[in-house]
Amino acid sequence: MNYPPLLLRLGICGQRRRFSLWLPLFLVWPVAAAVAIVLAPLVLLLALILWPLGLGKLALLSGPLLFGVLCALRGLELNLNRGNRILLISFK
Amino acid sequence: MSDSQKRILDLLAEKKISVDEAQRLLSLTEPDKDTGTRGPDDTPAPGGKPRYFRVQVQPEAGSGKESVNVRIPMALIRAGMKLTALIPGHASEEVNEALREKGVDLDVRNLKPEDFEELVAALTDLEVDVKGGKEKVHIYVE
């Protein structure tokens, strides 16, 4: 099963300074899940209202599909290197 | 050893950076077990599904341009493909038109996850090397 990234690593290395940060994304997900549960009835209502306009499916599916994208971020890595300056963004 | 690490060692050998700085830079470029740059053993096993799409841009040494190393999980591309289901009909037509203007004759409404799986399977052996101007672009899957 796919689950969202737990950590975001940011690394910046300049000529004199080195900065490395591990952001605990796992702290955000319980809050996001609570918000999603609270908003779920509203989204259902919105989907019902928008169904005649052909946008109901969009309202219903956008949440799960965006969650899928979020889960798929795990493993994404970007590394920029210029001379001795480095920028690293990595989802773990 | 990756190109970034070689460049750092070159800079150290040329005494452009100190040992401490080199150590710091090397620690940032050190490949993790699951995120490292490609080594000879990173090629997907025959029949194994590729997990990552890699793009590396390496400038010529001394050109001052930045090197780029991006690792995109295949799952992210798959998830992106699924998002096409959200594109309203009229928007699809506009996307198709924009693609046609760029010379790509593709109907995004016909894109299906099965097609993507087929494409991924074909990508297993893909390795593209482009060397032009002052940089080298390497695209592969692992």
Coordinates of N, CA and C in Angstrom, one line a residue:
Chain A
M1 N 0.8 -1.2 0.0 CA 0.0 0.0 0.0 C 0.9 1.3 0.0
N2 N 0.5 2.2 -0.8 CA 1.2 3.5 -0.8 C 0.8 4.4 0.4
Y3 N 1.7 5.0 0.9 CA 1.4 6.0 2.0 C 2.2 7.2 1.8
P4 N 1.7 8.4 2.3 CA 2.4 9.6 2.0 C 3.8 9.7 2.5
P5 N 4.6 10.6 2.0 CA 6.0 10.7 2.5 C 6.0 11.2 3.9
L6 N 6.9 10.6 4.7 CA 6.9 11.0 6.1 C 7.9 12.1 6.4
L7 N 8.9 12.3 5.6 CA 9.9 13.3 5.8 C 10.2 14.0 4.5
L8 N 10.5 15.3 4.7 CA 11.0 16.1 3.6 C 12.4 16.6 3.9
R9 N 13.3 16.2 3.1 CA 14.7 16.7 3.4 C 15.1 17.8 2.5
L10 N 15.5 18.9 3.2 CA 15.9 20.1 2.4 C 17.4 20.3 2.7
G11 N 18.2 20.3 1.8 CA 19.6 20.5 2.0 C 20.2 21.7 1.2
I12 N 20.8 22.6 1.8 CA 21.4 23.7 1.0 C 22.8 23.9 1.5
C13 N 23.7 23.8 0.6 CA 25.1 24.0 0.9 C 25.7 25.1 0.1
G14 N 26.2 26.1 0.8 CA 26.8 27.2 0.1 C 28.3 27.2 0.3
Q15 N 28.9 28.3 0.0 CA 30.4 28.3 0.0 C 30.9 28.2 1.5
R16 N 30.1 28.9 2.4 CA 30.5 28.9 3.8 C 29.5 28.2 4.7
R17 N 28.3 28.1 4.3 CA 27.3 27.5 5.2 C 26.7 26.3 4.7
R18 N 26.3 25.4 5.6 CA 25.6 24.2 5.2 C 24.3 24.2 6.1
F19 N 23.3 23.8 5.4 CA 21.9 23.9 6.0 C 21.2 22.6 5.6
S20 N 20.9 21.8 6.6 CA 20.1 20.6 6.2 C 18.9 20.5 7.2
L21 N 17.8 20.3 6.6 CA 16.6 20.3 7.4 C 15.7 19.1 7.1
W22 N 15.3 18.4 8.1 CA 14.4 17.3 7.9 C 13.0 17.7 8.4
L23 N 12.1 17.9 7.5 CA 10.7 18.3 8.0 C 9.8 17.1 8.2
P24 N 9.3 17.0 9.4 CA 8.5 15.9 9.7 C 7.0 16.0 9.2
L25 N 6.9 15.5 7.9 CA 5.6 15.6 7.3 C 4.6 14.7 7.9
F26 N 5.1 13.7 8.6 CA 4.1 12.8 9.3 C 3.3 13.5 10.3
L27 N 3.7 14.6 10.8 CA 2.9 15.4 11.8 C 1.7 16.1 11.1
V28 N 1.9 16.3 9.8 CA 0.8 17.1 9.1 C -0.3 16.2 8.7
W29 N 0.0 14.9 8.4 CA -1.0 14.0 7.8 C -2.2 13.7 8.8
P30 N -2.0 13.6 10.1 CA -3.2 13.4 10.9 C -4.2 14.6 10.9
V31 N -3.6 15.8 10.9 CA -4.4 17.0 10.8 C -5.1 17.1 9.5
A32 N -4.4 16.7 8.4 CA -5.0 16.8 7.1 C -6.1 15.7 7.0
A33 N -5.9 14.6 7.6 CA -6.9 13.5 7.6 C -8.2 14.0 8.3
A34 N -8.0 14.7 9.5 CA -9.1 15.2 10.2 C -9.9 16.2 9.4
V35 N -9.2 17.1 8.7 CA -9.8 18.1 7.9 C -10.6 17.5 6.8
A36 N -10.0 16.4 6.2 CA -10.6 15.7 5.1 C -12.0 15.1 5.5
I37 N -11.9 14.5 6.7 CA -13.1 13.9 7.3 C -14.2 14.9 7.5
V38 N -13.8 16.0 8.1 CA -14.8 17.1 8.3 C -15.4 17.6 7.0
L39 N -14.5 17.8 6.0 CA -15.0 18.3 4.7 C -15.7 17.4 3.8
A40 N -15.6 16.1 4.1 CA -16.2 15.0 3.3 C -17.7 15.3 3.0
P41 N -18.5 15.5 4.0 CA -20.0 15.7 3.7 C -20.2 17.0 2.8
L42 N -19.4 18.0 3.0 CA -19.5 19.2 2.2 C -19.2 18.9 0.7
V43 N -18.1 18.1 0.5 CA -17.7 17.7 -0.8 C -18.8 16.9 -1.5
L44 N -19.4 16.0 -0.7 CA -20.5 15.2 -1.3 C -21.7 16.1 -1.7
L45 N -22.0 17.0 -0.9 CA -23.1 18.0 -1.2 C -22.7 18.8 -2.4
L46 N -21.5 19.2 -2.5 CA -21.0 20.0 -3.6 C -21.1 19.2 -4.9
A47 N -20.7 17.9 -4.8 CA -20.8 17.0 -6.0 C -22.2 16.8 -6.4
L48 N -23.1 16.7 -5.5 CA -24.5 16.6 -5.9 C -25.0 17.8 -6.6
I49 N -24.6 19.0 -6.1 CA -25.1 20.2 -6.7 C -24.5 20.4 -8.1
L50 N -23.2 20.0 -8.2 CA -22.5 20.3 -9.5 C -22.7 19.2 -10.5
W51 N -23.4 18.1 -10.1 CA -23.6 16.9 -11.0 C -24.3 17.3 -12.3
P52 N -25.3 18.1 -12.2 CA -26.0 18.5 -13.5 C -25.1 19.3 -14.4
L53 N -24.1 20.0 -13.8 CA -23.2 20.8 -14.7 C -22.1 20.0 -15.2
G54 N -22.0 18.7 -14.8 CA -21.0 17.8 -15.3 C -19.7 17.9 -14.5
L55 N -19.7 18.6 -13.4 CA -18.5 18.8 -12.6 C -18.6 18.0 -11.3
G56 N -19.6 17.2 -11.1 CA -19.8 16.4 -9.9 C -18.7 15.4 -9.8
K57 N -18.3 14.7 -10.9 CA -17.3 13.7 -10.9 C -15.9 14.4 -10.5
L58 N -15.7 15.6 -11.0 CA -14.5 16.3 -10.6 C -14.4 16.6 -9.1
A59 N -15.6 17.0 -8.6 CA -15.6 17.3 -7.1 C -15.4 16.0 -6.3
L60 N -15.9 14.9 -6.8 CA -15.8 13.7 -6.0 C -14.4 13.0 -6.1
L61 N -13.9 13.1 -7.3 CA -12.6 12.3 -7.5 C -11.4 13.1 -7.2
S62 N -11.5 14.5 -7.2 CA -10.3 15.3 -7.0 C -9.6 15.0 -5.7
G63 N -10.3 14.8 -4.6 CA -9.7 14.5 -3.3 C -8.9 13.2 -3.4
P64 N -9.5 12.0 -3.7 CA -8.7 10.8 -3.7 C -7.5 10.8 -4.7
L65 N -7.8 11.5 -5.9 CA -6.7 11.5 -6.9 C -5.5 12.4 -6.4
L66 N -5.9 13.5 -5.7 CA -4.8 14.3 -5.2 C -4.0 13.6 -4.1
F67 N -4.8 12.8 -3.3 CA -4.1 12.0 -2.3 C -3.2 11.0 -2.9
G68 N -3.6 10.5 -4.0 CA -2.7 9.5 -4.7 C -1.4 10.2 -5.2
V69 N -1.6 11.4 -5.7 CA -0.4 12.2 -6.1 C 0.6 12.4 -4.9
L70 N -0.1 12.8 -3.8 CA 0.7 13.0 -2.5 C 1.5 11.8 -2.1
C71 N 0.8 10.7 -2.2 CA 1.5 9.4 -1.8 C 2.6 9.1 -2.7
A72 N 2.4 9.4 -4.0 CA 3.4 9.1 -5.0 C 4.6 10.0 -4.9
L73 N 4.6 11.0 -4.1 CA 5.7 11.9 -4.0 C 6.9 11.3 -3.3
R74 N 6.6 10.2 -2.6 CA 7.6 9.5 -1.8 C 8.7 9.0 -2.8
G75 N 9.9 9.4 -2.6 CA 11.0 9.0 -3.5 C 11.4 10.1 -4.4
L76 N 10.6 11.1 -4.5 CA 11.0 12.2 -5.4 C 12.2 12.9 -4.9
E77 N 13.1 13.2 -5.8 CA 14.4 13.8 -5.4 C 14.9 14.8 -6.4
L78 N 15.3 15.9 -6.0 CA 15.8 17.0 -6.9 C 17.1 17.4 -6.3
N79 N 18.1 17.4 -7.1 CA 19.5 17.8 -6.7 C 20.1 18.7 -7.7
L80 N 20.3 20.0 -7.2 CA 20.9 21.0 -8.1 C 22.3 21.3 -7.5
N81 N 23.2 21.3 -8.4 CA 24.6 21.5 -8.0 C 25.3 22.5 -8.9
R82 N 25.7 23.6 -8.3 CA 26.4 24.6 -9.1 C 27.7 25.0 -8.3
G83 N 28.8 24.6 -8.9 CA 30.1 24.8 -8.2 C 30.1 24.0 -6.9
N84 N 30.3 24.8 -5.8 CA 30.2 24.1 -4.5 C 28.9 24.5 -3.8
R85 N 27.9 24.9 -4.6 CA 26.6 25.2 -4.0 C 25.6 24.1 -4.4
I86 N 25.0 23.5 -3.4 CA 24.1 22.4 -3.6 C 22.7 22.6 -3.0
L87 N 21.7 22.3 -3.8 CA 20.4 22.3 -3.3 C 19.8 20.9 -3.4
L88 N 19.3 20.4 -2.3 CA 18.7 19.0 -2.4 C 17.3 19.0 -1.8
I89 N 16.4 18.5 -2.5 CA 15.0 18.4 -2.0 C 14.6 16.9 -2.2
S90 N 14.3 16.3 -1.1 CA 14.0 14.8 -1.2 C 12.8 14.4 -0.3
F91 N 11.9 13.7 -0.9 CA 10.7 13.2 -0.1 C 11.0 11.8 0.3
K92 N 10.9 11.5 1.6 CA 11.3 10.2 2.1 C 10.0 9.5 2.6
Chain B
M1 N 31.2 6.1 -7.9 CA 31.3 7.5 -7.5 C 30.6 8.3 -8.5
S2 N 29.8 9.3 -8.0 CA 29.0 10.1 -8.9 C 29.8 11.2 -9.5
D3 N 29.3 11.9 -10.5 CA 30.0 13.0 -11.1 C 30.2 14.1 -10.1
S4 N 29.1 14.3 -9.3 CA 29.2 15.4 -8.3 C 30.3 15.2 -7.4
Q5 N 30.5 14.0 -6.9 CA 31.6 13.7 -6.0 C 32.9 13.9 -6.6
K6 N 33.0 13.5 -7.9 CA 34.3 13.7 -8.6 C 34.6 15.1 -8.7
R7 N 33.6 15.9 -9.0 CA 33.8 17.4 -9.2 C 34.3 18.0 -7.9
I8 N 33.7 17.5 -6.8 CA 34.1 18.0 -5.5 C 35.6 17.7 -5.2
L9 N 35.9 16.4 -5.5 CA 37.3 16.0 -5.3 C 38.3 16.8 -6.2
D10 N 37.8 17.1 -7.4 CA 38.6 17.9 -8.3 C 38.8 19.3 -7.7
L11 N 37.7 19.9 -7.2 CA 37.9 21.2 -6.6 C 38.8 21.2 -5.4
L12 N 38.8 20.1 -4.7 CA 39.7 19.9 -3.6 C 41.1 19.8 -4.1
A13 N 41.3 19.0 -5.1 CA 42.7 18.8 -5.7 C 43.2 20.1 -6.2
E14 N 42.3 21.0 -6.7 CA 42.8 22.3 -7.3 C 42.9 23.3 -6.2
K15 N 42.6 22.9 -4.9 CA 42.7 23.7 -3.8 C 41.7 24.9 -3.8
K16 N 40.6 24.7 -4.5 CA 39.6 25.8 -4.6 C 38.7 25.7 -3.4
I17 N 38.6 24.6 -2.8 CA 37.9 24.4 -1.5 C 38.7 23.7 -0.5
S18 N 38.4 23.9 0.8 CA 39.1 23.3 1.9 C 38.7 21.9 2.1
V19 N 39.4 21.1 2.9 CA 39.0 19.8 3.2 C 37.7 19.7 3.9
D20 N 37.5 20.7 4.8 CA 36.2 20.7 5.6 C 35.0 20.9 4.6
E21 N 35.2 21.9 3.7 CA 34.2 22.2 2.7 C 33.9 21.0 1.9
A22 N 35.0 20.3 1.4 CA 34.8 19.1 0.6 C 34.0 18.0 1.4
Q23 N 34.4 17.9 2.6 CA 33.7 16.9 3.5 C 32.2 17.2 3.6
R24 N 31.9 18.5 3.8 CA 30.5 18.9 3.9 C 29.7 18.6 2.6
L25 N 30.4 19.0 1.5 CA 29.7 18.8 0.2 C 29.5 17.3 -0.1
L26 N 30.5 16.5 0.2 CA 30.4 15.1 -0.1 C 29.3 14.5 0.8
S27 N 29.2 15.0 2.0 CA 28.1 14.4 2.8 C 26.7 14.7 2.3
L28 N 26.6 15.8 1.6 CA 25.3 16.2 0.9 C 25.1 15.3 -0.3
T29 N 26.2 14.9 -1.0 CA 26.0 14.2 -2.2 C 26.0 12.7 -2.0
E30 N 26.3 12.3 -0.7 CA 26.4 10.9 -0.5 C 25.1 10.2 -0.8
P31 N 25.1 9.2 -1.6 CA 23.8 8.5 -2.0 C 23.3 7.7 -0.8
D32 N 22.0 7.8 -0.5 CA 21.4 6.9 0.5 C 21.2 5.6 -0.2
K33 N 20.8 4.6 0.6 CA 20.6 3.3 0.0 C 19.6 3.3 -1.1
D34 N 18.5 4.1 -0.8 CA 17.4 4.1 -1.8 C 17.4 5.3 -2.7
T35 N 18.3 6.2 -2.5 CA 18.2 7.4 -3.3 C 19.5 7.7 -4.1
G36 N 20.4 6.8 -4.1 CA 21.7 7.1 -4.7 C 21.7 7.3 -6.2
T37 N 22.7 7.9 -6.7 CA 22.8 8.0 -8.1 C 23.1 6.6 -8.7
R38 N 23.0 6.5 -9.9 CA 23.0 5.2 -10.5 C 24.4 4.5 -10.5
G39 N 24.5 3.3 -10.1 CA 25.7 2.6 -10.1 C 25.5 1.4 -11.1
P40 N 26.6 0.7 -11.3 CA 26.4 -0.4 -12.3 C 25.4 -1.5 -11.9
D41 N 25.1 -1.6 -10.6 CA 24.1 -2.6 -10.2 C 22.7 -2.1 -10.1
D42 N 22.5 -0.8 -10.5 CA 21.1 -0.2 -10.3 C 20.2 -0.5 -11.5
T43 N 20.7 -1.1 -12.5 CA 19.8 -1.5 -13.6 C 18.7 -2.4 -13.2
P44 N 17.5 -2.1 -13.6 CA 16.4 -3.0 -13.1 C 16.6 -4.4 -13.6
A45 N 16.3 -5.3 -12.7 CA 16.4 -6.7 -13.0 C 15.6 -7.0 -14.2
P46 N 16.0 -8.0 -15.1 CA 15.2 -8.3 -16.2 C 13.8 -8.7 -15.8
G47 N 12.8 -8.1 -16.3 CA 11.4 -8.5 -16.0 C 10.9 -7.6 -14.8
G48 N 11.9 -7.0 -14.1 CA 11.5 -6.1 -13.0 C 11.0 -4.8 -13.5
K49 N 10.0 -4.2 -12.7 CA 9.4 -2.9 -13.1 C 10.3 -1.8 -12.7
P50 N 10.6 -0.8 -13.6 CA 11.4 0.3 -13.2 C 10.6 1.1 -12.2
R51 N 11.3 1.6 -11.2 CA 10.6 2.4 -10.1 C 10.8 3.9 -10.2
Y52 N 11.9 4.3 -10.9 CA 12.2 5.7 -11.0 C 12.6 6.1 -12.4
F53 N 12.3 7.3 -12.7 CA 12.7 7.9 -14.0 C 13.7 9.0 -13.6
R54 N 14.9 8.8 -14.2 CA 16.0 9.7 -13.8 C 16.4 10.6 -14.9
V55 N 16.6 11.9 -14.6 CA 17.2 12.8 -15.5 C 18.4 13.5 -14.9
Q56 N 19.5 13.4 -15.6 CA 20.7 14.0 -15.1 C 21.2 15.0 -16.2
V57 N 21.5 16.2 -15.7 CA 22.1 17.2 -16.7 C 23.5 17.5 -16.1
Q58 N 24.5 17.2 -16.8 CA 25.9 17.5 -16.3 C 26.5 18.5 -17.2
P59 N 26.9 19.7 -16.7 CA 27.5 20.6 -17.5 C 29.0 20.3 -17.7
E60 N 29.6 20.9 -18.6 CA 31.0 20.7 -18.8 C 31.8 21.3 -17.6
A61 N 32.8 20.7 -17.2 CA 33.6 21.2 -16.0 C 34.1 22.6 -16.3
G62 N 33.8 23.5 -15.4 CA 34.3 24.9 -15.5 C 33.3 25.8 -16.3
S63 N 32.2 25.2 -16.8 CA 31.3 26.1 -17.6 C 30.5 27.0 -16.6
G64 N 30.5 26.7 -15.4 CA 29.7 27.5 -14.4 C 28.2 27.2 -14.3
K65 N 27.8 26.3 -15.2 CA 26.4 25.9 -15.2 C 26.1 24.9 -14.1
E66 N 24.8 24.8 -13.8 CA 24.5 23.9 -12.7 C 24.2 22.5 -13.2
S67 N 24.5 21.5 -12.4 CA 24.2 20.2 -12.7 C 22.8 19.9 -12.1
V68 N 22.0 19.1 -12.7 CA 20.7 18.8 -12.2 C 20.5 17.3 -12.2
N69 N 20.0 16.8 -11.1 CA 19.8 15.4 -10.9 C 18.4 15.2 -10.3
V70 N 17.5 14.7 -11.1 CA 16.1 14.5 -10.7 C 15.7 13.1 -10.7
R71 N 15.1 12.6 -9.7 CA 14.6 11.3 -9.6 C 13.1 11.3 -9.4
I72 N 12.3 10.9 -10.4 CA 10.9 10.9 -10.3 C 10.3 9.5 -10.2
P73 N 9.6 9.3 -9.1 CA 9.0 7.9 -8.9 C 8.0 7.7 -10.1
M74 N 8.0 6.5 -10.6 CA 7.0 6.1 -11.6 C 5.6 6.2 -11.1
A75 N 5.5 6.0 -9.7 CA 4.1 6.1 -9.1 C 3.6 7.5 -9.3
L76 N 4.5 8.5 -9.3 CA 4.1 9.9 -9.4 C 3.5 10.2 -10.8
I77 N 4.2 9.6 -11.8 CA 3.8 9.7 -13.2 C 2.4 9.0 -13.4
R78 N 2.3 7.8 -12.8 CA 1.0 7.1 -12.8 C -0.1 7.9 -12.2
A79 N 0.2 8.5 -11.0 CA -0.8 9.3 -10.4 C -1.2 10.5 -11.2
G80 N -0.2 11.1 -11.9 CA -0.5 12.2 -12.8 C -1.3 11.8 -14.0
M81 N -1.1 10.6 -14.5 CA -1.9 10.0 -15.6 C -3.4 9.9 -15.1
K82 N -3.6 9.5 -13.9 CA -4.9 9.3 -13.4 C -5.6 10.7 -13.3
L83 N -4.8 11.7 -13.0 CA -5.4 13.0 -12.9 C -6.1 13.5 -14.3
T84 N -5.6 12.9 -15.4 CA -6.2 13.3 -16.6 C -7.7 13.0 -16.7
A85 N -8.2 12.1 -15.8 CA -9.6 11.8 -15.7 C -10.4 13.0 -15.3
L86 N -9.7 13.9 -14.6 CA -10.4 15.1 -14.1 C -10.5 16.2 -15.1
I87 N -9.8 16.0 -16.2 CA -9.8 17.1 -17.2 C -11.2 17.2 -17.9
P88 N -11.9 18.3 -17.8 CA -13.2 18.3 -18.5 C -13.1 18.2 -20.0
G89 N -14.1 17.8 -20.7 CA -14.1 17.6 -22.1 C -13.5 18.8 -22.9
H90 N -14.0 20.0 -22.6 CA -13.6 21.1 -23.4 C -12.2 21.4 -23.2
A91 N -11.7 21.2 -22.0 CA -10.3 21.5 -21.7 C -9.4 20.5 -22.5
S92 N -9.8 19.2 -22.6 CA -9.1 18.2 -23.3 C -8.8 18.7 -24.8
E93 N -9.9 19.2 -25.3 CA -9.7 19.7 -26.7 C -8.7 20.8 -26.8
E94 N -8.7 21.7 -25.8 CA -7.7 22.8 -25.8 C -6.3 22.2 -25.7
V95 N -6.1 21.2 -24.8 CA -4.8 20.6 -24.6 C -4.4 19.9 -25.9
N96 N -5.3 19.2 -26.5 CA -5.0 18.5 -27.8 C -4.5 19.6 -28.8
E97 N -5.2 20.7 -28.9 CA -4.9 21.7 -29.8 C -3.5 22.3 -29.6
A98 N -3.2 22.5 -28.3 CA -1.9 23.0 -27.9 C -0.8 22.0 -28.2
L99 N -1.1 20.7 -28.0 CA -0.1 19.7 -28.4 C 0.1 19.6 -29.9
R100 N -0.9 19.8 -30.6 CA -0.8 19.8 -32.1 C 0.0 20.9 -32.6
E101 N -0.1 22.1 -32.0 CA 0.7 23.3 -32.3 C 2.2 23.0 -32.1
K102 N 2.5 22.1 -31.1 CA 3.9 21.8 -30.8 C 4.3 20.6 -31.7
G103 N 3.4 20.1 -32.5 CA 3.8 19.0 -33.4 C 3.6 17.6 -32.8
V104 N 2.8 17.6 -31.7 CA 2.5 16.3 -31.1 C 1.0 15.9 -31.4
D105 N 0.8 14.9 -32.2 CA -0.5 14.5 -32.5 C -1.0 13.5 -31.5
L106 N -1.6 13.9 -30.4 CA -2.0 13.0 -29.4 C -3.3 13.5 -28.8
D107 N -4.2 12.5 -28.6 CA -5.5 12.9 -28.0 C -5.4 12.4 -26.5
V108 N -5.4 13.4 -25.6 CA -5.3 13.1 -24.2 C -6.5 12.3 -23.7
R109 N -7.6 12.4 -24.4 CA -8.8 11.6 -23.9 C -8.6 10.1 -24.1
N110 N -7.7 9.8 -25.0 CA -7.4 8.3 -25.3 C -6.4 7.7 -24.4
L111 N -5.8 8.6 -23.5 CA -4.7 8.0 -22.6 C -5.3 7.2 -21.5
K112 N -4.9 6.0 -21.5 CA -5.4 5.1 -20.4 C -4.3 4.5 -19.6
P113 N -4.6 4.2 -18.3 CA -3.5 3.6 -17.5 C -2.8 2.4 -18.1
E114 N -3.6 1.6 -18.8 CA -3.0 0.4 -19.5 C -1.9 0.8 -20.5
D115 N -2.2 1.9 -21.2 CA -1.2 2.3 -22.2 C 0.1 2.7 -21.4
F116 N -0.1 3.4 -20.3 CA 1.1 3.8 -19.5 C 1.9 2.6 -19.1
E117 N 1.2 1.6 -18.6 CA 1.9 0.4 -18.1 C 2.8 -0.2 -19.3
E118 N 2.2 -0.2 -20.5 CA 2.9 -0.7 -21.6 C 4.1 0.2 -21.9
L119 N 3.9 1.5 -21.8 CA 5.0 2.4 -22.0 C 6.1 2.2 -21.0
V120 N 5.8 2.0 -19.7 CA 6.7 1.8 -18.7 C 7.5 0.5 -18.9
A121 N 6.8 -0.5 -19.4 CA 7.5 -1.8 -19.7 C 8.5 -1.5 -20.8
A122 N 8.2 -0.7 -21.7 CA 9.1 -0.4 -22.9 C 10.2 0.4 -22.4
L123 N 10.0 1.2 -21.4 CA 11.1 2.1 -20.9 C 12.2 1.4 -20.2
T124 N 12.0 0.2 -19.8 CA 13.0 -0.6 -19.0 C 14.4 -0.5 -19.6
D125 N 14.4 -0.6 -20.9 CA 15.7 -0.6 -21.6 C 16.1 0.8 -22.1
L126 N 15.3 1.8 -21.7 CA 15.6 3.1 -22.3 C 16.8 3.8 -21.6
E127 N 17.7 4.3 -22.4 CA 18.8 5.1 -21.9 C 19.1 6.1 -23.0
V128 N 19.0 7.4 -22.7 CA 19.2 8.4 -23.6 C 20.4 9.2 -23.2
D129 N 21.3 9.4 -24.0 CA 22.5 10.3 -23.7 C 22.5 11.4 -24.8
V130 N 22.4 12.6 -24.4 CA 22.5 13.7 -25.3 C 23.6 14.6 -24.9
K131 N 24.5 14.8 -25.8 CA 25.6 15.7 -25.5 C 25.6 16.9 -26.5
G132 N 25.3 18.0 -26.0 CA 25.2 19.2 -27.0 C 25.7 20.4 -26.2
G133 N 26.4 21.3 -26.9 CA 26.8 22.5 -26.3 C 27.8 22.2 -25.1
K134 N 27.4 22.7 -24.0 CA 28.3 22.6 -22.8 C 27.7 21.7 -21.8
E135 N 26.7 20.9 -22.1 CA 26.2 20.0 -21.1 C 25.8 18.6 -21.7
K136 N 25.7 17.7 -20.8 CA 25.4 16.3 -21.2 C 24.1 15.9 -20.5
V137 N 23.1 15.4 -21.2 CA 21.8 15.0 -20.6 C 21.7 13.5 -20.6
H138 N 21.4 12.9 -19.5 CA 21.3 11.5 -19.4 C 20.0 11.1 -18.9
I139 N 19.2 10.4 -19.6 CA 17.8 10.0 -19.2 C 17.7 8.5 -19.1
Y140 N 17.3 8.0 -18.0 CA 17.2 6.5 -17.9 C 16.1 6.2 -16.8
V141 N 15.8 4.9 -16.8 CA 14.9 4.5 -15.7 C 15.7 3.5 -14.8
E142 N 15.3 3.3 -13.6 CA 16.0 2.4 -12.7 C 15.0 1.7 -11.8

